[in-house]
PDB file of C-alpha atoms in Angstrom:
ATOM      1  CA  MET A   1     -27.780 -64.112  -6.490  1.00 73.00           C
ATOM      2  CA  ALA A   2     -24.333 -62.513  -7.166  1.00 74.00           C
ATOM      3  CA  PRO A   3     -23.930 -60.086  -9.854  1.00 86.00           C
ATOM      4  CA  ARG A   4     -22.521 -61.704 -12.910  1.00 85.00           C
ATOM      5  CA  SER A   5     -19.489 -59.692 -12.848  1.00 87.00           C
ATOM      6  CA  THR A   6     -18.386 -61.116  -9.569  1.00 85.00           C
ATOM      7  CA  VAL A   7     -18.614 -64.848 -10.772  1.00 83.00           C
ATOM      8  CA  ALA A   8     -15.029 -66.134 -11.524  1.00 85.00           C
ATOM      9  CA  ARG A   9     -16.081 -69.614 -12.633  1.00 87.00           C
ATOM     10  CA  ILE A  10     -19.121 -71.726 -12.988  1.00 89.00           C
ATOM     11  CA  LEU A  11     -18.888 -75.380 -12.333  1.00 93.00           C
ATOM     12  CA  ARG A  12     -21.323 -78.115 -13.090  1.00 96.00           C
ATOM     13  CA  PRO A  13     -22.036 -80.792 -10.447  1.00 96.00           C
ATOM     14  CA  GLU A  14     -20.145 -83.392 -12.866  1.00 96.00           C
ATOM     15  CA  GLN A  15     -16.970 -81.345 -12.170  1.00 96.00           C
ATOM     16  CA  LEU A  16     -17.227 -81.316  -8.333  1.00 96.00           C
ATOM     17  CA  ALA A  17     -16.288 -84.902  -7.182  1.00 94.00           C
ATOM     18  CA  ALA A  18     -12.918 -84.537  -8.661  1.00 94.00           C
ATOM     19  CA  ARG A  19     -12.289 -81.424  -6.501  1.00 95.00           C
ATOM     20  CA  LEU A  20     -12.411 -83.574  -3.272  1.00 95.00           C
ATOM     21  CA  GLU A  21      -8.498 -83.743  -3.598  1.00 94.00           C
ATOM     22  CA  LEU A  22      -8.490 -80.051  -3.204  1.00 94.00           C
ATOM     23  CA  LEU A  23      -9.901 -80.286   0.508  1.00 94.00           C
ATOM     24  CA  PRO A  24      -7.734 -80.994   3.524  1.00 95.00           C
ATOM     25  CA  PRO A  25      -7.628 -84.995   3.799  1.00 94.00           C
ATOM     26  CA  ARG A  26      -8.741 -84.420   7.480  1.00 95.00           C
ATOM     27  CA  ARG A  27     -11.629 -82.562   6.536  1.00 94.00           C
ATOM     28  CA  ALA A  28     -12.704 -85.070   3.814  1.00 92.00           C
ATOM     29  CA  ALA A  29     -12.649 -87.942   6.044  1.00 93.00           C
ATOM     30  CA  ALA A  30     -14.525 -86.132   8.879  1.00 94.00           C
ATOM     31  CA  ILE A  31     -17.634 -85.334   6.921  1.00 95.00           C
ATOM     32  CA  PRO A  32     -19.474 -88.514   5.904  1.00 95.00           C
ATOM     33  CA  GLY A  33     -20.954 -86.934   2.822  1.00 96.00           C
ATOM     34  CA  LEU A  34     -17.382 -86.088   1.532  1.00 96.00           C
ATOM     35  CA  ALA A  35     -15.969 -89.254   2.639  1.00 95.00           C
ATOM     36  CA  ALA A  36     -18.590 -91.287   0.753  1.00 96.00           C
ATOM     37  CA  LEU A  37     -17.647 -89.572  -2.513  1.00 95.00           C
ATOM     38  CA  ARG A  38     -15.023 -92.112  -3.746  1.00 91.00           C
ATOM     39  CA  ALA A  39     -17.433 -94.935  -3.203  1.00 93.00           C
ATOM     40  CA  VAL A  40     -20.215 -93.292  -4.997  1.00 95.00           C
ATOM     41  CA  THR A  41     -17.846 -92.640  -8.024  1.00 91.00           C
ATOM     42  CA  GLY A  42     -17.338 -96.226  -8.454  1.00 88.00           C
ATOM     43  CA  LEU A  43     -21.080 -97.349  -8.002  1.00 90.00           C
ATOM     44  CA  ILE A  44     -22.482 -94.526 -10.355  1.00 91.00           C
ATOM     45  CA  THR A  45     -19.789 -94.890 -12.941  1.00 84.00           C
ATOM     46  CA  ASP A  46     -20.869 -98.578 -13.212  1.00 82.00           C
ATOM     47  CA  HIS A  47     -24.178 -97.399 -14.386  1.00 88.00           C
ATOM     48  CA  ARG A  48     -22.808 -95.008 -16.957  1.00 89.00           C
ATOM     49  CA  LEU A  49     -24.467 -91.873 -15.656  1.00 94.00           C
ATOM     50  CA  ALA A  50     -23.209 -88.347 -15.478  1.00 95.00           C
ATOM     51  CA  TRP A  51     -23.529 -87.216 -11.960  1.00 96.00           C
ATOM     52  CA  GLY A  52     -22.292 -84.757  -9.281  1.00 97.00           C
ATOM     53  CA  PRO A  53     -22.912 -83.643  -5.759  1.00 98.00           C
ATOM     54  CA  ILE A  54     -25.302 -80.768  -5.141  1.00 97.00           C
ATOM     55  CA  GLY A  55     -26.447 -79.240  -1.797  1.00 97.00           C
ATOM     56  CA  ALA A  56     -23.925 -78.332   0.979  1.00 97.00           C
ATOM     57  CA  ILE A  57     -21.342 -80.939  -0.069  1.00 97.00           C
ATOM     58  CA  GLY A  58     -21.447 -79.619  -3.736  1.00 97.00           C
ATOM     59  CA  TYR A  59     -21.353 -76.013  -2.548  1.00 96.00           C
ATOM     60  CA  GLU A  60     -18.169 -77.036  -0.378  1.00 97.00           C
ATOM     61  CA  LEU A  61     -16.505 -78.730  -3.178  1.00 97.00           C
ATOM     62  CA  ALA A  62     -17.091 -75.806  -5.580  1.00 95.00           C
ATOM     63  CA  THR A  63     -15.951 -73.017  -3.223  1.00 94.00           C
ATOM     64  CA  GLY A  64     -13.577 -74.677  -0.777  1.00 93.00           C
ATOM     65  CA  GLU A  65     -15.584 -73.017   1.940  1.00 95.00           C
ATOM     66  CA  PRO A  66     -16.398 -75.580   5.034  1.00 96.00           C
ATOM     67  CA  VAL A  67     -20.121 -75.349   4.964  1.00 96.00           C
ATOM     68  CA  ALA A  68     -20.818 -79.012   5.172  1.00 96.00           C
ATOM     69  CA  GLY A  69     -21.282 -80.573   8.514  1.00 95.00           C
ATOM     70  CA  PRO A  70     -21.192 -84.240   9.927  1.00 94.00           C
ATOM     71  CA  LEU A  71     -25.254 -84.426   9.294  1.00 94.00           C
ATOM     72  CA  SER A  72     -25.219 -82.985   5.937  1.00 95.00           C
ATOM     73  CA  PRO A  73     -26.781 -85.338   3.514  1.00 95.00           C
ATOM     74  CA  LEU A  74     -24.966 -86.328   0.332  1.00 96.00           C
ATOM     75  CA  ARG A  75     -27.279 -84.931  -2.153  1.00 97.00           C
ATOM     76  CA  LEU A  76     -26.516 -86.126  -5.986  1.00 97.00           C
ATOM     77  CA  VAL A  77     -27.959 -85.378  -9.312  1.00 97.00           C
ATOM     78  CA  LEU A  78     -27.686 -88.277 -11.687  1.00 97.00           C
ATOM     79  CA  ARG A  79     -28.114 -87.362 -15.350  1.00 96.00           C
ATOM     80  CA  ALA A  80     -29.251 -89.998 -17.812  1.00 94.00           C
ATOM     81  CA  PRO A  81     -29.738 -89.717 -21.522  1.00 92.00           C
ATOM     82  CA  ALA A  82     -32.959 -91.903 -21.330  1.00 91.00           C
ATOM     83  CA  TRP A  83     -35.229 -93.307 -18.854  1.00 89.00           C
ATOM     84  CA  LEU A  84     -33.464 -96.130 -16.814  1.00 90.00           C
ATOM     85  CA  SER A  85     -35.199 -99.394 -16.352  1.00 91.00           C
ATOM     86  CA  ARG A  86     -36.951 -99.813 -12.976  1.00 90.00           C
ATOM     87  CA  ARG A  87     -34.718-102.730 -12.366  1.00 91.00           C
ATOM     88  CA  ASP A  88     -31.533-100.632 -12.875  1.00 93.00           C
ATOM     89  CA  ALA A  89     -32.881 -97.622 -10.834  1.00 93.00           C
ATOM     90  CA  MET A  90     -33.547-100.220  -8.051  1.00 93.00           C
ATOM     91  CA  GLN A  91     -30.146-101.839  -8.313  1.00 93.00           C
ATOM     92  CA  LEU A  92     -28.433 -98.347  -8.193  1.00 94.00           C
ATOM     93  CA  TRP A  93     -30.554 -97.190  -5.169  1.00 93.00           C
ATOM     94  CA  TRP A  94     -29.806-100.442  -3.467  1.00 92.00           C
ATOM     95  CA  GLU A  95     -25.997 -99.899  -3.916  1.00 93.00           C
ATOM     96  CA  LEU A  96     -26.219 -96.269  -2.886  1.00 94.00           C
ATOM     97  CA  ASP A  97     -28.393 -97.063   0.275  1.00 91.00           C
ATOM     98  CA  ARG A  98     -25.620 -99.408   1.484  1.00 91.00           C
ATOM     99  CA  LEU A  99     -23.365 -96.395   2.026  1.00 92.00           C
ATOM    100  CA  ASP A 100     -23.027 -95.144   5.496  1.00 88.00           C
ATOM    101  CA  VAL A 101     -24.376 -91.670   4.716  1.00 93.00           C
ATOM    102  CA  GLU A 102     -27.844 -89.920   4.548  1.00 94.00           C
ATOM    103  CA  LEU A 103     -28.221 -89.726   0.715  1.00 93.00           C
ATOM    104  CA  ASP A 104     -30.785 -88.100  -1.481  1.00 95.00           C
ATOM    105  CA  ALA A 105     -30.338 -88.776  -5.263  1.00 96.00           C
ATOM    106  CA  GLU A 106     -32.280 -87.061  -8.047  1.00 96.00           C
ATOM    107  CA  LEU A 107     -32.569 -88.693 -11.319  1.00 95.00           C
ATOM    108  CA  GLU A 108     -32.653 -86.133 -14.341  1.00 95.00           C
ATOM    109  CA  ILE A 109     -33.707 -87.332 -17.561  1.00 91.00           C
ATOM    110  CA  ARG A 110     -34.107 -84.668 -20.252  1.00 87.00           C
ATOM    111  CA  ASN A 111     -36.250 -82.002 -18.994  1.00 88.00           C
ATOM    112  CA  HIS A 112     -37.552 -84.083 -15.900  1.00 91.00           C
ATOM    113  CA  VAL A 113     -36.274 -84.533 -12.433  1.00 93.00           C
ATOM    114  CA  VAL A 114     -37.523 -87.279 -10.204  1.00 93.00           C
ATOM    115  CA  PRO A 115     -36.065 -88.715  -6.803  1.00 95.00           C
ATOM    116  CA  LEU A 116     -34.287 -91.949  -7.639  1.00 95.00           C
ATOM    117  CA  ASP A 117     -35.965 -93.905  -4.728  1.00 92.00           C
ATOM    118  CA  ARG A 118     -39.504 -92.891  -5.977  1.00 91.00           C
ATOM    119  CA  TYR A 119     -38.448 -93.617  -9.509  1.00 92.00           C
ATOM    120  CA  ALA A 120     -37.162 -97.072  -8.543  1.00 91.00           C
ATOM    121  CA  TRP A 121     -40.032 -98.116  -6.449  1.00 86.00           C
ATOM    122  CA  GLY A 122     -42.679 -96.805  -9.095  1.00 83.00           C
ATOM    123  CA  THR A 123     -44.189 -94.122  -6.932  1.00 77.00           C
ATOM    124  CA  VAL A 124     -43.417 -91.209  -9.274  1.00 67.00           C
ATOM    125  CA  GLY A 125     -46.615 -89.425 -10.468  1.00 57.00           C
ATOM    126  CA  ARG A 126     -48.757 -90.855  -7.595  1.00 49.00           C
ATOM    127  CA  ALA A 127     -50.420 -88.774  -4.892  1.00 45.00           C
ATOM    128  CA  ASN A 128     -47.980 -88.930  -2.054  1.00 44.00           C
ATOM    129  CA  SER A 129     -50.487 -88.454   0.741  1.00 41.00           C
ATOM    130  CA  GLY A 130     -47.993 -88.900   3.282  1.00 45.00           C
ATOM    131  CA  ARG A 131     -47.586 -92.569   2.623  1.00 43.00           C
ATOM    132  CA  HIS A 132     -44.385 -92.458   0.603  1.00 46.00           C
ATOM    133  CA  PRO A 133     -41.830 -94.943   2.327  1.00 50.00           C
ATOM    134  CA  THR A 134     -38.796 -93.333   3.925  1.00 53.00           C
ATOM    135  CA  GLN A 135     -35.415 -94.568   2.652  1.00 54.00           C
ATOM    136  CA  ALA A 136     -34.975 -96.454   6.097  1.00 56.00           C
ATOM    137  CA  ALA A 137     -38.424 -98.201   5.594  1.00 56.00           C
ATOM    138  CA  MET A 138     -37.415 -99.165   2.011  1.00 56.00           C
ATOM    139  CA  SER A 139     -34.087-100.586   3.309  1.00 58.00           C
ATOM    140  CA  ARG A 140     -35.999-102.583   6.006  1.00 56.00           C
ATOM    141  CA  ALA A 141     -38.417-103.978   3.290  1.00 56.00           C
ATOM    142  CA  LEU A 142     -35.401-104.908   1.062  1.00 55.00           C
ATOM    143  CA  ARG A 143     -33.686-106.740   3.899  1.00 58.00           C
ATOM    144  CA  ALA A 144     -36.696-108.551   4.548  1.00 56.00           C
ATOM    145  CA  MET A 145     -37.140-109.863   1.067  1.00 53.00           C
ATOM    146  CA  PRO A 146     -36.269-113.535   0.187  1.00 53.00           C
ATOM    147  CA  ARG A 147     -32.686-113.838  -1.167  1.00 55.00           C
ATOM    148  CA  GLN A 148     -33.901-115.028  -4.547  1.00 50.00           C
ATOM    149  CA  VAL A 149     -35.794-111.825  -5.092  1.00 50.00           C
ATOM    150  CA  LEU A 150     -32.924-109.651  -4.315  1.00 48.00           C
ATOM    151  CA  ASP A 151     -30.546-111.715  -6.451  1.00 53.00           C
ATOM    152  CA  ASP A 152     -33.115-111.171  -9.386  1.00 51.00           C
ATOM    153  CA  ILE A 153     -32.987-107.429  -8.613  1.00 51.00           C
ATOM    154  CA  ARG A 154     -29.220-107.287  -8.723  1.00 49.00           C
TER     155      ARG A 154
END
């Protein structure tokens, strides 16, 4: 960790997406995680959650240092004042999964943090034992669902 005296400014993840405009446009377009931020803003705002990027994308937005690469996942923290319904969590996950970027979203509620996909699919608190479906597997499962079920989820 850096000594406190060397810290010029502290930014919360919620402040970082707005800093996309500070990056060179060519850089923002070349990195899928950065390019997806505008779409994410619209999707998450519809759900009335505080949110922000973390990981390499968040670090780059906070510092301006080009640390994210084309394969860097877009890691998000989603902050909710209370537990979301599983239906709302699944709808949000479904919308985010449609973006053309590797995405990892963490849902933070009070003092708890859970992966959004695990919460949406009801696997939070269960022993993982290596059987937790990957994001790609869940996408395939959703695409295979009858249209009526998907309409009910949305």
